[in-house]
Amino acid sequence: MQPIHVIGGGLAGSEAAWQIANRDVPVVLHEMRPNRTTAAHKTGGLAELVCSNSFRSDDREHNAVGLLHEEMRRLGSLVMRAGDANQVPAGGALAVDREAFSQAVTETLTSHPLVEIDRGEITALPLASWDSVIVATGPLTSAPLAAAIRAATGEDALAFFDAIAPIVHRDSIDMSAAWFQSRYDRTGPGGTGADYINCPLDRPQYEAFLDALLASDRVSFHEWETSTPYFDGCLPIEVMADRGRETLRFGPMKPVGLTDPHRPGVKPHAVVQLRQDNRLGTLFNMVGFQTKLKHAEQVRIFRMIPGLERAEFARLGGLHRNTFLNSPQLLDGTLRLKAMPQLRFAGQITGCEGYVESAAIGLLAGRFAAAERRGETPDLPPLTTAHGALLAHITGGHMETIDAGPRSFQPMNVNFGLFPPLDKSPSRRTDGERLRGAAKAMAKRRALTARALHDLDCWTGGCVMMEAAQAAALVPTPEIAPSAESHPR
Ligand SMILES: Cc1cc2nc3c(=O)[nH]c(=O)nc-3n(C[C@H](O)[C@H](O)[C@H](O)COP(=O)(O)OP(=O)(O)OC[C@H]3O[C@@H](n4cnc5c(N)ncnc54)[C@H](O)[C@@H]3O)c2cc1C
């Protein structure tokens, strides 16, 4: 059997290679690091996490990315296996020791007999003898390949900005001002309820911090960058500050769900949270504090935060440009380039956003390519699953603007807005009482996630067994029936 070629050994490419090899199809994974690197990667390891070490919420019942975690686990994901095995405490989130995680992925793929790892940069597309290729080169695709993709797709690369948050040495944080606590004392996977370091600001301190941010010296843009928009989920703090004096207090500096044990009777006006970044617990990242301030300005302004007056920074924040395709126009339902079907795309370059989403799209691309190679028809996940909803957003769910303005497709984290509505939303508790407000919203989320996992199990063949077991009254009937809305199989 001819191998499938996967270009890019990041989150998506590593997961794709794993899925292919586990379907008994040989795969060559091409990764240019460490010979050539990007502006954000630091190592030669596969699946390197370039910024935060968090896979975000692991709540599979009420959170769309938590649901995506669970679906990936059920689909045999390598990224989730390595993430679960290397988690560090992070409240309700799944955060990982980034080095151990990358090492686990690298070792697993290196030792797989059907995986060959080629450490070289790919600069052209398509290569003559390669009849099945997955391009998973991510937001920092090297320049020659980006030019080749532009030529193959007939597009200008669309770009936006992501920014990186700073990382602080734990022993430089003054714990007589700061304290450990997770918001609302949530424990989550492997957490204690006290996983974040919190730095409180009173009103004058917050106002002074804001004034410093507003007057700060920022990295200037190149001319070609000035019209590039930000991804809304990753706004630099100074841009948030520009949007209004209260914006940060309702965003990364919100003081809710936290009590300062040093002054229990005084409610902080704002709080900066830091999350453990490595297993040793020696590094903490400033949550939501991505920034494009000049480095000297970051040190000066962040040391105004109580508890961080003597902070030593292991890494300062930074700014990068992202590249992604207009996928709804260019890709078919199984992520193939319509104009060149031997090329498939996966990961962030398709217009999903986030580590987990990139890996999930890699997982699907790997399954689709392997099925094709084996002479089978690729099987699309039901739209009601997180995988199906995300795939549909990328390949066709997005409504293009109707005027002739700039294209409107934007990268998106997985969220419940991408899921088809429930046939019937839950309105009462099991005891008959009417659901209201937050309880109603939570019940709706539970119904969406129960439907997703049921439909996913059916998709993978598991529901035949589940329904047989239900018929034999071995397991309780799920509260929600499967939806009729799903992709054709
Ligand atoms: C600076 C930055 C910060 C980010 N922060 C976060 C965050 O905190 N949380 C989050 O969830 N997401 C974040 N993202 C977004 C996104 O989740 C990550 O970029 C994620 O790694 C994307 O996965 P991927 O597999 O598509 O790309 P990557 O993980 O970047 O993998 C692409 C791989 O392709 C290789 N490559 C590139 N060009 C070539 C070539 N020509 N030949 C061979 N190999 C090549 C690269 O070396 C890299 O290993 C960030 C992105 C960037 C750029």
Tab-separated table of N, CA, C and O and ligand atoms in Angstrom, residues 7-13 30-33 38 40-41 48 50-52 56 120-122 136-142 145 162 164 320 346-349 353-355 358, ligand 1:
chain	number	residue	atom	x	y	z
A	7	ILE	N	1.759	16.496	6.050
A	7	ILE	CA	2.762	17.567	6.166
A	7	ILE	C	2.443	18.391	7.405
A	7	ILE	O	1.369	18.980	7.517
A	8	GLY	N	3.381	18.402	8.368
A	8	GLY	CA	3.200	19.146	9.613
A	8	GLY	C	2.926	18.206	10.776
A	8	GLY	O	1.889	17.543	10.807
A	9	GLY	N	3.871	18.149	11.715
A	9	GLY	CA	3.710	17.274	12.889
A	9	GLY	C	3.287	18.062	14.113
A	9	GLY	O	3.878	17.931	15.187
A	10	GLY	N	2.248	18.905	13.952
A	10	GLY	CA	1.699	19.633	15.102
A	10	GLY	C	0.559	18.831	15.711
A	10	GLY	O	0.553	17.595	15.688
A	11	LEU	N	-0.434	19.551	16.246
A	11	LEU	CA	-1.566	18.878	16.879
A	11	LEU	C	-2.362	18.078	15.848
A	11	LEU	O	-2.676	16.902	16.048
A	12	ALA	N	-2.688	18.711	14.735
A	12	ALA	CA	-3.534	18.059	13.729
A	12	ALA	C	-2.780	16.955	12.998
A	12	ALA	O	-3.301	15.843	12.813
A	13	GLY	N	-1.549	17.247	12.571
A	13	GLY	CA	-0.796	16.278	11.773
A	13	GLY	C	-0.453	15.026	12.578
A	13	GLY	O	-0.520	13.907	12.068
A	30	HIS	N	5.782	14.485	7.703
A	30	HIS	CA	6.873	15.420	7.378
A	30	HIS	C	6.826	16.596	8.353
A	30	HIS	O	5.828	17.319	8.398
A	31	GLU	N	7.871	16.760	9.131
A	31	GLU	CA	7.924	17.888	10.079
A	31	GLU	C	9.258	18.604	9.881
A	31	GLU	O	10.306	17.998	9.956
A	32	MET	N	9.182	19.926	9.680
A	32	MET	CA	10.416	20.662	9.347
A	32	MET	C	11.282	20.965	10.570
A	32	MET	O	12.472	21.203	10.449
A	33	ARG	N	10.656	20.992	11.789
A	33	ARG	CA	11.471	21.252	12.978
A	33	ARG	C	12.277	20.005	13.351
A	33	ARG	O	11.820	18.903	13.108
A	38	THR	N	9.541	27.838	13.520
A	38	THR	CA	8.581	28.918	13.276
A	38	THR	C	8.834	30.014	14.308
A	38	THR	O	9.662	29.851	15.201
A	40	ALA	N	7.008	30.755	16.736
A	40	ALA	CA	6.454	30.441	18.071
A	40	ALA	C	6.967	29.128	18.647
A	40	ALA	O	7.025	28.976	19.858
A	41	HIS	N	7.319	28.152	17.796
A	41	HIS	CA	7.773	26.861	18.327
A	41	HIS	C	9.175	27.003	18.912
A	41	HIS	O	9.986	27.797	18.439
A	48	GLU	N	3.854	20.226	19.641
A	48	GLU	CA	4.290	21.234	20.631
A	48	GLU	C	3.172	22.249	20.863
A	48	GLU	O	2.556	22.738	19.916
A	50	VAL	N	2.266	25.853	21.622
A	50	VAL	CA	3.083	27.052	21.459
A	50	VAL	C	2.760	28.153	22.459
A	50	VAL	O	3.519	29.108	22.583
A	51	CYS	N	1.646	28.040	23.158
A	51	CYS	CA	1.315	29.133	24.073
A	51	CYS	C	0.769	28.562	25.362
A	51	CYS	O	1.491	27.950	26.124
A	52	SER	N	-0.525	28.689	25.620
A	52	SER	CA	-1.119	28.162	26.853
A	52	SER	C	-0.902	26.647	26.914
A	52	SER	O	-0.717	25.994	25.891
A	56	ARG	N	-8.513	23.648	27.808
A	56	ARG	CA	-9.765	24.296	28.242
A	56	ARG	C	-10.665	23.318	29.010
A	56	ARG	O	-10.200	22.310	29.508
A	120	GLY	N	11.888	17.234	7.397
A	120	GLY	CA	12.274	18.126	6.306
A	120	GLY	C	11.139	19.068	5.956
A	120	GLY	O	9.961	18.731	6.123
A	121	GLU	N	11.499	20.249	5.464
A	121	GLU	CA	10.481	21.223	5.059
A	121	GLU	C	9.937	20.858	3.683
A	121	GLU	O	10.708	20.551	2.768
A	122	ILE	N	8.637	20.889	3.539
A	122	ILE	CA	8.022	20.681	2.226
A	122	ILE	C	7.752	22.067	1.648
A	122	ILE	O	7.145	22.917	2.306
A	136	ALA	N	-1.201	19.889	7.128
A	136	ALA	CA	-1.560	20.282	8.505
A	136	ALA	C	-0.446	21.157	9.059
A	136	ALA	O	0.089	20.903	10.132
A	137	THR	N	-0.100	22.193	8.311
A	137	THR	CA	1.073	22.997	8.657
A	137	THR	C	0.736	24.191	9.545
A	137	THR	O	1.633	24.953	9.907
A	138	GLY	N	-0.541	24.354	9.875
A	138	GLY	CA	-0.909	25.274	10.936
A	138	GLY	C	-0.821	26.742	10.586
A	138	GLY	O	-0.541	27.131	9.444
A	139	PRO	N	-1.032	27.578	11.610
A	139	PRO	CA	-1.081	29.023	11.388
A	139	PRO	C	0.270	29.618	11.004
A	139	PRO	O	0.322	30.730	10.498
A	140	LEU	N	1.345	28.863	11.259
A	140	LEU	CA	2.678	29.388	10.971
A	140	LEU	C	3.342	28.593	9.851
A	140	LEU	O	4.553	28.367	9.861
A	141	THR	N	2.533	28.163	8.900
A	141	THR	CA	3.028	27.476	7.710
A	141	THR	C	4.221	28.226	7.125
A	141	THR	O	4.181	29.444	6.989
A	142	SER	N	5.278	27.472	6.751
A	142	SER	CA	6.481	28.158	6.257
A	142	SER	C	6.178	28.884	4.939
A	142	SER	O	5.275	28.497	4.196
A	145	LEU	N	5.812	27.102	1.374
A	145	LEU	CA	4.622	26.258	1.272
A	145	LEU	C	3.358	27.121	1.263
A	145	LEU	O	2.403	26.837	0.529
A	162	ASP	N	-3.134	36.519	16.545
A	162	ASP	CA	-3.230	35.855	17.840
A	162	ASP	C	-2.114	36.437	18.688
A	162	ASP	O	-1.076	36.794	18.161
A	164	ILE	N	0.292	35.975	22.438
A	164	ILE	CA	0.733	35.005	23.452
A	164	ILE	C	0.751	35.664	24.834
A	164	ILE	O	1.159	36.815	24.964
A	320	HIS	N	1.430	37.175	16.832
A	320	HIS	CA	1.715	36.468	15.587
A	320	HIS	C	0.543	36.599	14.623
A	320	HIS	O	-0.586	36.873	15.014
A	346	ALA	N	-6.051	19.978	7.198
A	346	ALA	CA	-6.447	19.663	8.578
A	346	ALA	C	-5.845	20.674	9.530
A	346	ALA	O	-4.810	21.281	9.249
A	347	GLY	N	-6.507	20.853	10.678
A	347	GLY	CA	-5.966	21.729	11.719
A	347	GLY	C	-6.364	23.175	11.523
A	347	GLY	O	-7.296	23.501	10.792
A	348	GLN	N	-5.606	24.030	12.167
A	348	GLN	CA	-5.966	25.445	12.228
A	348	GLN	C	-6.037	26.095	10.837
A	348	GLN	O	-6.793	27.030	10.634
A	349	ILE	N	-5.289	25.582	9.897
A	349	ILE	CA	-5.284	26.179	8.554
A	349	ILE	C	-6.648	26.043	7.866
A	349	ILE	O	-6.957	26.758	6.923
A	353	GLU	N	-10.205	26.865	15.431
A	353	GLU	CA	-9.325	27.609	16.327
A	353	GLU	C	-9.105	26.797	17.590
A	353	GLU	O	-10.055	26.305	18.184
A	354	GLY	N	-7.857	26.631	17.987
A	354	GLY	CA	-7.568	25.971	19.260
A	354	GLY	C	-6.851	24.648	19.077
A	354	GLY	O	-6.963	23.998	18.035
A	355	TYR	N	-6.111	24.270	20.142
A	355	TYR	CA	-5.361	23.011	20.103
A	355	TYR	C	-6.298	21.822	19.875
A	355	TYR	O	-6.035	20.951	19.041
A	358	SER	N	-8.047	21.744	16.497
A	358	SER	CA	-7.101	21.397	15.429
A	358	SER	C	-6.854	19.898	15.427
A	358	SER	O	-6.872	19.247	14.368
B	1	LIG	C1	1.540	31.883	18.729
B	1	LIG	C2	0.302	31.087	18.827
B	1	LIG	C3	-0.335	30.965	20.042
B	1	LIG	C4	-1.463	30.152	20.144
B	1	LIG	N1	-2.030	29.978	21.348
B	1	LIG	C5	-3.006	29.071	21.509
B	1	LIG	C6	-3.478	28.742	22.806
B	1	LIG	O1	-3.005	29.256	23.799
B	1	LIG	N2	-4.475	27.828	22.920
B	1	LIG	C7	-5.015	27.220	21.844
B	1	LIG	O2	-5.901	26.370	22.013
B	1	LIG	N3	-4.589	27.527	20.591
B	1	LIG	C8	-3.608	28.430	20.391
B	1	LIG	N4	-3.150	28.752	19.144
B	1	LIG	C9	-3.898	28.282	17.973
B	1	LIG	C10	-3.746	26.815	17.570
B	1	LIG	O3	-4.504	26.038	18.438
B	1	LIG	C11	-2.357	26.283	17.543
B	1	LIG	O4	-1.622	27.007	16.604
B	1	LIG	C12	-2.314	24.807	17.164
B	1	LIG	O5	-1.023	24.356	17.402
B	1	LIG	C13	-2.731	24.534	15.733
B	1	LIG	O6	-2.546	23.177	15.437
B	1	LIG	P1	-2.061	22.734	13.980
B	1	LIG	O7	-1.764	21.293	14.046
B	1	LIG	O8	-3.013	23.212	12.967
B	1	LIG	O9	-0.704	23.545	13.752
B	1	LIG	P2	0.701	23.386	14.554
B	1	LIG	O10	0.492	22.767	15.865
B	1	LIG	O11	1.357	24.731	14.478
B	1	LIG	O12	1.483	22.369	13.643
B	1	LIG	C14	1.952	22.685	12.371
B	1	LIG	C15	3.295	22.008	12.174
B	1	LIG	O13	3.677	22.113	10.817
B	1	LIG	C16	5.078	22.371	10.748
B	1	LIG	N5	5.332	22.992	9.437
B	1	LIG	C17	4.979	24.231	9.017
B	1	LIG	N6	5.325	24.406	7.735
B	1	LIG	C18	5.920	23.242	7.331
B	1	LIG	C19	6.486	22.801	6.108
B	1	LIG	N7	6.518	23.586	5.016
B	1	LIG	N8	7.010	21.557	6.030
B	1	LIG	C20	6.990	20.730	7.134
B	1	LIG	N9	6.479	21.107	8.316
B	1	LIG	C21	5.924	22.345	8.407
B	1	LIG	C22	5.336	23.253	11.962
B	1	LIG	O14	6.685	23.192	12.356
B	1	LIG	C23	4.401	22.644	12.998
B	1	LIG	O15	5.020	21.651	13.758
B	1	LIG	C24	-2.024	29.545	18.990
B	1	LIG	C25	-1.398	29.707	17.774
B	1	LIG	C26	-0.238	30.444	17.689
B	1	LIG	C27	0.452	30.557	16.379
